Amino acid sequence: MKLPPLNALRAFESAARHNGFIAAADELFVTRGAVSRHVKLLEEHLGLKLFHRNHKGVELTTAGHDLLPVLTESFQAMAEKCGHISASAFELRIICPPALSIRWLFPLLERFRELHPEVRIKLTTDFYGAKGFDTSEYDLGISVEHMPGRSPNIVVLPLFSSYLSPACAPNLLKGQQSLSSPQDLKNFTLLHENPRREDWKTWAREFNVEGFDPSQGEAFPNLDMATKAAVMGAGIVMADMALCREELQLGTLILPLEHMKCEEPHGRYALIGSRDKWDDPNVTKFKDWISEVSAEGAPAA
Amino acid sequence: MKLPPLNALRAFESAARHNGFIAAADELFVTRGAVSRHVKLLEEHLGLKLFHRNHKGVELTTAGHDLLPVLTESFQAMAEKCGHISASAFELRIICPPALSIRWLFPLLERFRELHPEVRIKLTTDFYGAKGFDTSEYDLGISVEHMPGRSPNIVVLPLFSSYLSPACAPNLLKGQQSLSSPQDLKNFTLLHENPRREDWKTWAREFNVEGFDPSQGEAFPNLDMATKAAVMGAGIVMADMALCREELQLGTLILPLEHMKCEEPHGRYALIGSRDKWDDPNVTKFKDWISEVSAEGAPAA
DNA sequence: CTTTTGGATCAGTTTTTCTAATCCAATGTA
DNA sequence: TACATTGGATTAGAAAAACTGATCCAAAAG
């Protein structure tokens, strides 16, 4: 079956729903005549009357009653879906792990919003989860990314490197224990970001340090909290230098072994997204903006 | 949400389904340019791309993938429903009880088909069923109708009267038993149409006949069979004179009490239908035709 | 008896849509 | 390397569709 003229279907649907051509005309922003004409056209197309025309308004025929619901449902479904899709065109769903989010991205985001007020950013502050970056849930992700060979439809844009080095509150070193060589670490509590990274271990491996247990100490759900704990003097955190610049500047954290800093060994901070959406306008805006922001002020040089 | 231009939606749906604008253009009987334009328009309306344009054809974006199914389903549903409705416009569903159908309507119907070949008659030969004439299943019904006061949205068009009188095969009266007064009926087997009518009883009441048992005898599922049984000499049927004109003419049935004939006491043969459809073109064609046919040759005058 | 309500209709105009021709880029083919 | 082929984009002009606004009409309400 060939579909009747769609606009005629719509006019009929509206007229039937409102039980009158005038109401339909109002809804569709046209004149009564236009609606009348559309309905007539549809009736001719189908070969039967859809309305009984009484002196007072119209009333659906059996056929009209039969036809109405499927039209209403269909138009409704299409309108709803188009609405969602259209709304999603102004939406940018970003996922960023906690420390990076709260210590870096979040404060910057306001500037992006000023620059592109039409883009509605939905930021999720969390780790990716077991299956890695979920392209159906998020348009972009920001985190430390191991560059080579991801899934083929994932694109990675490197942003900046960061460096790992042990950090602690200055008071911690005012006691009996000194911390001038890595071996001294055995006398301190180590503070860990638990769920993902094994930064102490990698740092130790990187510098071939032995004589302390890099898994000893206390664990936190993310690096932000571990860092805060360090500020409070709870121990020594393997700090991500890009993420605690404020503490370092204020002097609430110091780097007792500053000469021993290694580049994030898992990779670099990067923006990732699906190839599909990589050239979407909003994604592009964000890409451009974040590249600039990263270049301008990020690395702990 | 305001619906995007419907024709653009259709063009996109077709293009997406075929994975190409050319195939869609063929399906919609337009040029490639038209499809291209429609899709572009829709994309502008939604504010995002629905296709990735590669050198070789097109490929749906995430948004496109998201949008396609609801469109396909909706258009499919609408097309199907319109198809059904449109087909029903050329259909006339008539129900007629067995004896009337086989003895009167059926042979005449060929003439109607010649006159209006575009109307597809679907004749159901059966009694109405417990709830009476079902306006949702049938457009028209033909049967004996008690005129006054039916359900308000049922219309009745009287066609012709018929008459009841006992009938039997001539041989039946060649035996010992004669049949010259109603009281003689007690010596014969009565033949009944079982399911609906109590014609013997009403006839007896009509003429105040006593001295025989009007419920005695054999029953058949309809009057056609009872009449045929009478022709075979099985007994005496309360014949509907309009429905056994052939037998009476041929002499295979006779009316031993011809002076005692009563008009169908339940009413007259009539066409009935729902008020809704009473002026539908096909219904009108049938009304006009059957009125004429009835007037011209029906009554057993 | 007049007004109001709700739809039908028509001529003329506006808007949309389509076509047909031409481009363009990539890819396979000779 | 040349060259046809494929599949989409683009454009101006032409054709078709849709809309308006005025006018009609019939029934019902005031």
mmCIF file with all atom_site columns, C-alpha atoms in Angstrom, chain A residues 50-221:
data_model
loop_
_atom_site.group_PDB
_atom_site.id
_atom_site.type_symbol
_atom_site.label_atom_id
_atom_site.label_alt_id
_atom_site.label_comp_id
_atom_site.label_asym_id
_atom_site.label_entity_id
_atom_site.label_seq_id
_atom_site.pdbx_PDB_ins_code
_atom_site.Cartn_x
_atom_site.Cartn_y
_atom_site.Cartn_z
_atom_site.occupancy
_atom_site.B_iso_or_equiv
_atom_site.pdbx_formal_charge
_atom_site.auth_seq_id
_atom_site.auth_comp_id
_atom_site.auth_asym_id
_atom_site.auth_atom_id
_atom_site.pdbx_PDB_model_num
ATOM 1   C CA . LEU A 1 50  ? -13.830 9.750  7.520  1.00 0.00 ? 50  LEU A CA 1
ATOM 2   C CA . PHE A 1 51  ? -16.218 12.269 9.072  1.00 0.00 ? 51  PHE A CA 1
ATOM 3   C CA . HIS A 1 52  ? -19.929 12.671 9.159  1.00 0.00 ? 52  HIS A CA 1
ATOM 4   C CA . ARG A 1 53  ? -20.544 16.360 8.620  1.00 0.00 ? 53  ARG A CA 1
ATOM 5   C CA . ASN A 1 54  ? -23.399 17.520 10.791 1.00 0.00 ? 54  ASN A CA 1
ATOM 6   C CA . HIS A 1 55  ? -24.680 21.031 11.092 1.00 0.00 ? 55  HIS A CA 1
ATOM 7   C CA . LYS A 1 56  ? -22.776 21.156 14.384 1.00 0.00 ? 56  LYS A CA 1
ATOM 8   C CA . GLY A 1 57  ? -19.208 20.126 13.687 1.00 0.00 ? 57  GLY A CA 1
ATOM 9   C CA . VAL A 1 58  ? -18.021 16.752 12.581 1.00 0.00 ? 58  VAL A CA 1
ATOM 10  C CA . GLU A 1 59  ? -18.154 13.217 13.886 1.00 0.00 ? 59  GLU A CA 1
ATOM 11  C CA . LEU A 1 60  ? -15.917 10.307 12.998 1.00 0.00 ? 60  LEU A CA 1
ATOM 12  C CA . THR A 1 61  ? -17.284 7.522  10.832 1.00 0.00 ? 61  THR A CA 1
ATOM 13  C CA . THR A 1 62  ? -16.501 3.917  11.623 1.00 0.00 ? 62  THR A CA 1
ATOM 14  C CA . ALA A 1 63  ? -13.574 4.078  9.234  1.00 0.00 ? 63  ALA A CA 1
ATOM 15  C CA . GLY A 1 64  ? -12.388 7.292  10.833 1.00 0.00 ? 64  GLY A CA 1
ATOM 16  C CA . HIS A 1 65  ? -12.552 5.741  14.260 1.00 0.00 ? 65  HIS A CA 1
ATOM 17  C CA . ASP A 1 66  ? -10.588 2.845  12.943 1.00 0.00 ? 66  ASP A CA 1
ATOM 18  C CA . LEU A 1 67  ? -7.904  5.012  11.439 1.00 0.00 ? 67  LEU A CA 1
ATOM 19  C CA . LEU A 1 68  ? -7.386  7.572  14.180 1.00 0.00 ? 68  LEU A CA 1
ATOM 20  C CA . PRO A 1 69  ? -5.504  5.621  16.856 1.00 0.00 ? 69  PRO A CA 1
ATOM 21  C CA . VAL A 1 70  ? -2.722  4.338  14.647 1.00 0.00 ? 70  VAL A CA 1
ATOM 22  C CA . LEU A 1 71  ? -2.135  7.848  13.340 1.00 0.00 ? 71  LEU A CA 1
ATOM 23  C CA . THR A 1 72  ? -2.111  9.417  16.765 1.00 0.00 ? 72  THR A CA 1
ATOM 24  C CA . GLU A 1 73  ? 0.281   6.831  18.069 1.00 0.00 ? 73  GLU A CA 1
ATOM 25  C CA . SER A 1 74  ? 2.563   7.051  15.091 1.00 0.00 ? 74  SER A CA 1
ATOM 26  C CA . PHE A 1 75  ? 2.789   10.823 15.035 1.00 0.00 ? 75  PHE A CA 1
ATOM 27  C CA . GLN A 1 76  ? 3.217   10.837 18.765 1.00 0.00 ? 76  GLN A CA 1
ATOM 28  C CA . ALA A 1 77  ? 6.027   8.317  18.623 1.00 0.00 ? 77  ALA A CA 1
ATOM 29  C CA . MET A 1 78  ? 7.789   10.144 15.821 1.00 0.00 ? 78  MET A CA 1
ATOM 30  C CA . ALA A 1 79  ? 7.451   13.517 17.467 1.00 0.00 ? 79  ALA A CA 1
ATOM 31  C CA . GLU A 1 80  ? 8.774   12.186 20.725 1.00 0.00 ? 80  GLU A CA 1
ATOM 32  C CA . LYS A 1 81  ? 11.744  10.488 19.161 1.00 0.00 ? 81  LYS A CA 1
ATOM 33  C CA . CYS A 1 82  ? 12.578  13.528 17.074 1.00 0.00 ? 82  CYS A CA 1
ATOM 34  C CA . GLY A 1 83  ? 12.333  15.627 20.184 1.00 0.00 ? 83  GLY A CA 1
ATOM 35  C CA . HIS A 1 84  ? 14.787  13.460 22.039 1.00 0.00 ? 84  HIS A CA 1
ATOM 36  C CA . ILE A 1 85  ? 17.205  13.333 19.182 1.00 0.00 ? 85  ILE A CA 1
ATOM 37  C CA . SER A 1 86  ? 16.968  17.030 18.637 1.00 0.00 ? 86  SER A CA 1
ATOM 38  C CA . ALA A 1 87  ? 17.561  17.698 22.306 1.00 0.00 ? 87  ALA A CA 1
ATOM 39  C CA . SER A 1 88  ? 20.549  15.400 22.246 1.00 0.00 ? 88  SER A CA 1
ATOM 40  C CA . ALA A 1 89  ? 22.004  17.593 19.525 1.00 0.00 ? 89  ALA A CA 1
ATOM 41  C CA . PHE A 1 90  ? 22.608  20.288 22.108 1.00 0.00 ? 90  PHE A CA 1
ATOM 42  C CA . GLU A 1 91  ? 23.866  17.906 24.713 1.00 0.00 ? 91  GLU A CA 1
ATOM 43  C CA . LEU A 1 92  ? 27.384  16.741 25.365 1.00 0.00 ? 92  LEU A CA 1
ATOM 44  C CA . ARG A 1 93  ? 27.774  13.795 27.690 1.00 0.00 ? 93  ARG A CA 1
ATOM 45  C CA . ILE A 1 94  ? 31.222  13.662 29.226 1.00 0.00 ? 94  ILE A CA 1
ATOM 46  C CA . ILE A 1 95  ? 32.654  11.223 31.708 1.00 0.00 ? 95  ILE A CA 1
ATOM 47  C CA . CYS A 1 96  ? 35.706  12.076 33.743 1.00 0.00 ? 96  CYS A CA 1
ATOM 48  C CA . PRO A 1 97  ? 37.251  10.246 36.689 1.00 0.00 ? 97  PRO A CA 1
ATOM 49  C CA . PRO A 1 98  ? 36.851  11.859 40.102 1.00 0.00 ? 98  PRO A CA 1
ATOM 50  C CA . ALA A 1 99  ? 40.224  13.466 40.810 1.00 0.00 ? 99  ALA A CA 1
ATOM 51  C CA . LEU A 1 100 ? 40.643  14.883 37.340 1.00 0.00 ? 100 LEU A CA 1
ATOM 52  C CA . SER A 1 101 ? 37.083  16.052 37.307 1.00 0.00 ? 101 SER A CA 1
ATOM 53  C CA . ILE A 1 102 ? 37.025  17.849 40.631 1.00 0.00 ? 102 ILE A CA 1
ATOM 54  C CA . ARG A 1 103 ? 40.575  19.164 40.489 1.00 0.00 ? 103 ARG A CA 1
ATOM 55  C CA . TRP A 1 104 ? 40.831  20.194 36.889 1.00 0.00 ? 104 TRP A CA 1
ATOM 56  C CA . LEU A 1 105 ? 37.874  19.868 34.549 1.00 0.00 ? 105 LEU A CA 1
ATOM 57  C CA . PHE A 1 106 ? 35.057  21.061 36.744 1.00 0.00 ? 106 PHE A CA 1
ATOM 58  C CA . PRO A 1 107 ? 36.457  24.506 37.498 1.00 0.00 ? 107 PRO A CA 1
ATOM 59  C CA . LEU A 1 108 ? 37.340  25.043 33.859 1.00 0.00 ? 108 LEU A CA 1
ATOM 60  C CA . LEU A 1 109 ? 33.969  24.049 32.554 1.00 0.00 ? 109 LEU A CA 1
ATOM 61  C CA . GLU A 1 110 ? 32.416  27.366 33.394 1.00 0.00 ? 110 GLU A CA 1
ATOM 62  C CA . ARG A 1 111 ? 34.573  28.972 30.746 1.00 0.00 ? 111 ARG A CA 1
ATOM 63  C CA . PHE A 1 112 ? 33.352  26.515 28.152 1.00 0.00 ? 112 PHE A CA 1
ATOM 64  C CA . ARG A 1 113 ? 29.784  27.265 29.092 1.00 0.00 ? 113 ARG A CA 1
ATOM 65  C CA . GLU A 1 114 ? 30.395  30.934 28.580 1.00 0.00 ? 114 GLU A CA 1
ATOM 66  C CA . LEU A 1 115 ? 31.976  30.295 25.221 1.00 0.00 ? 115 LEU A CA 1
ATOM 67  C CA . HIS A 1 116 ? 29.243  27.937 23.974 1.00 0.00 ? 116 HIS A CA 1
ATOM 68  C CA . PRO A 1 117 ? 26.136  28.543 26.029 1.00 0.00 ? 117 PRO A CA 1
ATOM 69  C CA . GLU A 1 118 ? 24.020  26.500 23.612 1.00 0.00 ? 118 GLU A CA 1
ATOM 70  C CA . VAL A 1 119 ? 25.817  23.270 24.549 1.00 0.00 ? 119 VAL A CA 1
ATOM 71  C CA . ARG A 1 120 ? 24.363  21.536 27.553 1.00 0.00 ? 120 ARG A CA 1
ATOM 72  C CA . ILE A 1 121 ? 27.150  19.599 29.179 1.00 0.00 ? 121 ILE A CA 1
ATOM 73  C CA . LYS A 1 122 ? 26.201  16.593 31.227 1.00 0.00 ? 122 LYS A CA 1
ATOM 74  C CA . LEU A 1 123 ? 29.281  15.706 33.205 1.00 0.00 ? 123 LEU A CA 1
ATOM 75  C CA . THR A 1 124 ? 29.518  12.364 34.927 1.00 0.00 ? 124 THR A CA 1
ATOM 76  C CA . THR A 1 125 ? 32.252  12.242 37.531 1.00 0.00 ? 125 THR A CA 1
ATOM 77  C CA . ASP A 1 126 ? 33.213  8.602  37.749 1.00 0.00 ? 126 ASP A CA 1
ATOM 78  C CA . PHE A 1 127 ? 35.556  5.934  36.479 1.00 0.00 ? 127 PHE A CA 1
ATOM 79  C CA . TYR A 1 128 ? 34.628  4.290  33.204 1.00 0.00 ? 128 TYR A CA 1
ATOM 80  C CA . GLY A 1 129 ? 33.497  1.007  34.718 1.00 0.00 ? 129 GLY A CA 1
ATOM 81  C CA . ALA A 1 130 ? 34.409  -2.535 33.853 1.00 0.00 ? 130 ALA A CA 1
ATOM 82  C CA . LYS A 1 131 ? 33.903  -2.349 30.112 1.00 0.00 ? 131 LYS A CA 1
ATOM 83  C CA . GLY A 1 132 ? 35.864  0.800  29.523 1.00 0.00 ? 132 GLY A CA 1
ATOM 84  C CA . PHE A 1 133 ? 34.557  3.909  27.833 1.00 0.00 ? 133 PHE A CA 1
ATOM 85  C CA . ASP A 1 134 ? 30.916  3.383  26.859 1.00 0.00 ? 134 ASP A CA 1
ATOM 86  C CA . THR A 1 135 ? 30.255  5.178  23.582 1.00 0.00 ? 135 THR A CA 1
ATOM 87  C CA . SER A 1 136 ? 26.509  4.763  23.908 1.00 0.00 ? 136 SER A CA 1
ATOM 88  C CA . GLU A 1 137 ? 26.371  6.489  27.281 1.00 0.00 ? 137 GLU A CA 1
ATOM 89  C CA . TYR A 1 138 ? 28.942  9.188  26.738 1.00 0.00 ? 138 TYR A CA 1
ATOM 90  C CA . ASP A 1 139 ? 30.076  11.335 23.874 1.00 0.00 ? 139 ASP A CA 1
ATOM 91  C CA . LEU A 1 140 ? 33.502  12.051 25.330 1.00 0.00 ? 140 LEU A CA 1
ATOM 92  C CA . GLY A 1 141 ? 35.752  10.795 28.068 1.00 0.00 ? 141 GLY A CA 1
ATOM 93  C CA . ILE A 1 142 ? 38.788  12.372 29.681 1.00 0.00 ? 142 ILE A CA 1
ATOM 94  C CA . SER A 1 143 ? 41.365  10.341 31.521 1.00 0.00 ? 143 SER A CA 1
ATOM 95  C CA . VAL A 1 144 ? 44.792  8.830  31.315 1.00 0.00 ? 144 VAL A CA 1
ATOM 96  C CA . GLU A 1 145 ? 44.876  6.906  28.099 1.00 0.00 ? 145 GLU A CA 1
ATOM 97  C CA . HIS A 1 146 ? 47.341  4.369  26.873 1.00 0.00 ? 146 HIS A CA 1
ATOM 98  C CA . MET A 1 147 ? 47.728  5.595  23.293 1.00 0.00 ? 147 MET A CA 1
ATOM 99  C CA . PRO A 1 148 ? 48.313  2.760  20.889 1.00 0.00 ? 148 PRO A CA 1
ATOM 100 C CA . GLY A 1 149 ? 45.585  0.489  19.609 1.00 0.00 ? 149 GLY A CA 1
ATOM 101 C CA . ARG A 1 150 ? 42.262  0.995  21.194 1.00 0.00 ? 150 ARG A CA 1
ATOM 102 C CA . SER A 1 151 ? 39.069  -0.320 19.702 1.00 0.00 ? 151 SER A CA 1
ATOM 103 C CA . PRO A 1 152 ? 39.051  0.842  16.085 1.00 0.00 ? 152 PRO A CA 1
ATOM 104 C CA . ASN A 1 153 ? 36.126  3.204  16.423 1.00 0.00 ? 153 ASN A CA 1
ATOM 105 C CA . ILE A 1 154 ? 37.563  5.038  19.391 1.00 0.00 ? 154 ILE A CA 1
ATOM 106 C CA . VAL A 1 155 ? 39.593  8.139  18.767 1.00 0.00 ? 155 VAL A CA 1
ATOM 107 C CA . VAL A 1 156 ? 42.139  9.516  21.224 1.00 0.00 ? 156 VAL A CA 1
ATOM 108 C CA . LEU A 1 157 ? 43.309  13.117 21.402 1.00 0.00 ? 157 LEU A CA 1
ATOM 109 C CA . PRO A 1 158 ? 46.331  13.547 23.722 1.00 0.00 ? 158 PRO A CA 1
ATOM 110 C CA . LEU A 1 159 ? 46.040  16.546 26.000 1.00 0.00 ? 159 LEU A CA 1
ATOM 111 C CA . PHE A 1 160 ? 48.991  16.725 28.367 1.00 0.00 ? 160 PHE A CA 1
ATOM 112 C CA . SER A 1 161 ? 51.382  14.618 30.377 1.00 0.00 ? 161 SER A CA 1
ATOM 113 C CA . SER A 1 162 ? 51.513  14.583 34.118 1.00 0.00 ? 162 SER A CA 1
ATOM 114 C CA . TYR A 1 163 ? 54.111  13.402 36.522 1.00 0.00 ? 163 TYR A CA 1
ATOM 115 C CA . LEU A 1 164 ? 54.072  11.216 39.593 1.00 0.00 ? 164 LEU A CA 1
ATOM 116 C CA . SER A 1 165 ? 56.085  11.986 42.683 1.00 0.00 ? 165 SER A CA 1
ATOM 117 C CA . PRO A 1 166 ? 55.494  11.321 46.390 1.00 0.00 ? 166 PRO A CA 1
ATOM 118 C CA . ALA A 1 167 ? 53.905  14.226 48.214 1.00 0.00 ? 167 ALA A CA 1
ATOM 119 C CA . CYS A 1 168 ? 53.037  14.935 51.815 1.00 0.00 ? 168 CYS A CA 1
ATOM 120 C CA . ALA A 1 169 ? 52.190  17.710 54.232 1.00 0.00 ? 169 ALA A CA 1
ATOM 121 C CA . PRO A 1 170 ? 55.280  19.638 55.376 1.00 0.00 ? 170 PRO A CA 1
ATOM 122 C CA . ASN A 1 171 ? 54.509  18.864 59.041 1.00 0.00 ? 171 ASN A CA 1
ATOM 123 C CA . LEU A 1 172 ? 54.930  15.191 58.396 1.00 0.00 ? 172 LEU A CA 1
ATOM 124 C CA . LEU A 1 173 ? 58.672  15.663 57.971 1.00 0.00 ? 173 LEU A CA 1
ATOM 125 C CA . LYS A 1 174 ? 59.048  17.818 61.066 1.00 0.00 ? 174 LYS A CA 1
ATOM 126 C CA . GLY A 1 175 ? 58.972  14.726 63.313 1.00 0.00 ? 175 GLY A CA 1
ATOM 127 C CA . GLN A 1 176 ? 61.737  12.190 63.986 1.00 0.00 ? 176 GLN A CA 1
ATOM 128 C CA . GLN A 1 177 ? 61.536  10.531 60.584 1.00 0.00 ? 177 GLN A CA 1
ATOM 129 C CA . SER A 1 178 ? 63.291  12.154 57.673 1.00 0.00 ? 178 SER A CA 1
ATOM 130 C CA . LEU A 1 179 ? 62.544  11.460 54.019 1.00 0.00 ? 179 LEU A CA 1
ATOM 131 C CA . SER A 1 180 ? 65.549  12.104 51.869 1.00 0.00 ? 180 SER A CA 1
ATOM 132 C CA . SER A 1 181 ? 65.916  8.783  50.082 1.00 0.00 ? 181 SER A CA 1
ATOM 133 C CA . PRO A 1 182 ? 63.260  6.388  48.781 1.00 0.00 ? 182 PRO A CA 1
ATOM 134 C CA . GLN A 1 183 ? 64.227  3.808  51.350 1.00 0.00 ? 183 GLN A CA 1
ATOM 135 C CA . ASP A 1 184 ? 62.965  6.128  54.092 1.00 0.00 ? 184 ASP A CA 1
ATOM 136 C CA . LEU A 1 185 ? 59.464  5.532  52.767 1.00 0.00 ? 185 LEU A CA 1
ATOM 137 C CA . LYS A 1 186 ? 59.241  2.343  54.789 1.00 0.00 ? 186 LYS A CA 1
ATOM 138 C CA . ASN A 1 187 ? 58.816  4.503  57.895 1.00 0.00 ? 187 ASN A CA 1
ATOM 139 C CA . PHE A 1 188 ? 55.727  6.302  56.551 1.00 0.00 ? 188 PHE A CA 1
ATOM 140 C CA . THR A 1 189 ? 52.132  5.435  55.761 1.00 0.00 ? 189 THR A CA 1
ATOM 141 C CA . LEU A 1 190 ? 51.520  5.311  52.023 1.00 0.00 ? 190 LEU A CA 1
ATOM 142 C CA . LEU A 1 191 ? 48.219  6.692  50.690 1.00 0.00 ? 191 LEU A CA 1
ATOM 143 C CA . HIS A 1 192 ? 46.702  4.893  47.707 1.00 0.00 ? 192 HIS A CA 1
ATOM 144 C CA . GLU A 1 193 ? 44.078  5.542  45.144 1.00 0.00 ? 193 GLU A CA 1
ATOM 145 C CA . ASN A 1 194 ? 42.603  2.125  45.222 1.00 0.00 ? 194 ASN A CA 1
ATOM 146 C CA . PRO A 1 195 ? 40.289  1.197  42.440 1.00 0.00 ? 195 PRO A CA 1
ATOM 147 C CA . ARG A 1 196 ? 42.352  1.742  39.352 1.00 0.00 ? 196 ARG A CA 1
ATOM 148 C CA . ARG A 1 197 ? 45.930  2.717  39.605 1.00 0.00 ? 197 ARG A CA 1
ATOM 149 C CA . GLU A 1 198 ? 48.900  1.178  41.236 1.00 0.00 ? 198 GLU A CA 1
ATOM 150 C CA . ASP A 1 199 ? 50.919  4.319  41.210 1.00 0.00 ? 199 ASP A CA 1
ATOM 151 C CA . TRP A 1 200 ? 53.216  3.490  44.068 1.00 0.00 ? 200 TRP A CA 1
ATOM 152 C CA . LYS A 1 201 ? 54.162  0.230  42.430 1.00 0.00 ? 201 LYS A CA 1
ATOM 153 C CA . THR A 1 202 ? 54.822  1.771  39.038 1.00 0.00 ? 202 THR A CA 1
ATOM 154 C CA . TRP A 1 203 ? 56.801  4.598  40.523 1.00 0.00 ? 203 TRP A CA 1
ATOM 155 C CA . ALA A 1 204 ? 58.948  2.125  42.480 1.00 0.00 ? 204 ALA A CA 1
ATOM 156 C CA . ARG A 1 205 ? 59.462  0.034  39.369 1.00 0.00 ? 205 ARG A CA 1
ATOM 157 C CA . GLU A 1 206 ? 60.292  3.096  37.312 1.00 0.00 ? 206 GLU A CA 1
ATOM 158 C CA . PHE A 1 207 ? 63.145  4.107  39.602 1.00 0.00 ? 207 PHE A CA 1
ATOM 159 C CA . ASN A 1 208 ? 64.155  0.601  40.647 1.00 0.00 ? 208 ASN A CA 1
ATOM 160 C CA . VAL A 1 209 ? 63.501  1.469  44.251 1.00 0.00 ? 209 VAL A CA 1
ATOM 161 C CA . GLU A 1 210 ? 63.629  -1.357 46.747 1.00 0.00 ? 210 GLU A CA 1
ATOM 162 C CA . GLY A 1 211 ? 63.586  -1.524 50.512 1.00 0.00 ? 211 GLY A CA 1
ATOM 163 C CA . PHE A 1 212 ? 59.979  -0.464 51.098 1.00 0.00 ? 212 PHE A CA 1
ATOM 164 C CA . ASP A 1 213 ? 56.628  -2.118 50.534 1.00 0.00 ? 213 ASP A CA 1
ATOM 165 C CA . PRO A 1 214 ? 54.724  -0.138 47.885 1.00 0.00 ? 214 PRO A CA 1
ATOM 166 C CA . SER A 1 215 ? 51.414  -1.829 48.763 1.00 0.00 ? 215 SER A CA 1
ATOM 167 C CA . GLN A 1 216 ? 51.528  -0.891 52.421 1.00 0.00 ? 216 GLN A CA 1
ATOM 168 C CA . GLY A 1 217 ? 49.313  1.895  53.749 1.00 0.00 ? 217 GLY A CA 1
ATOM 169 C CA . GLU A 1 218 ? 45.767  3.169  53.388 1.00 0.00 ? 218 GLU A CA 1
ATOM 170 C CA . ALA A 1 219 ? 43.448  3.170  50.412 1.00 0.00 ? 219 ALA A CA 1
ATOM 171 C CA . PHE A 1 220 ? 40.869  5.687  49.154 1.00 0.00 ? 220 PHE A CA 1
ATOM 172 C CA . PRO A 1 221 ? 38.277  5.434  46.470 1.00 0.00 ? 221 PRO A CA 1
#
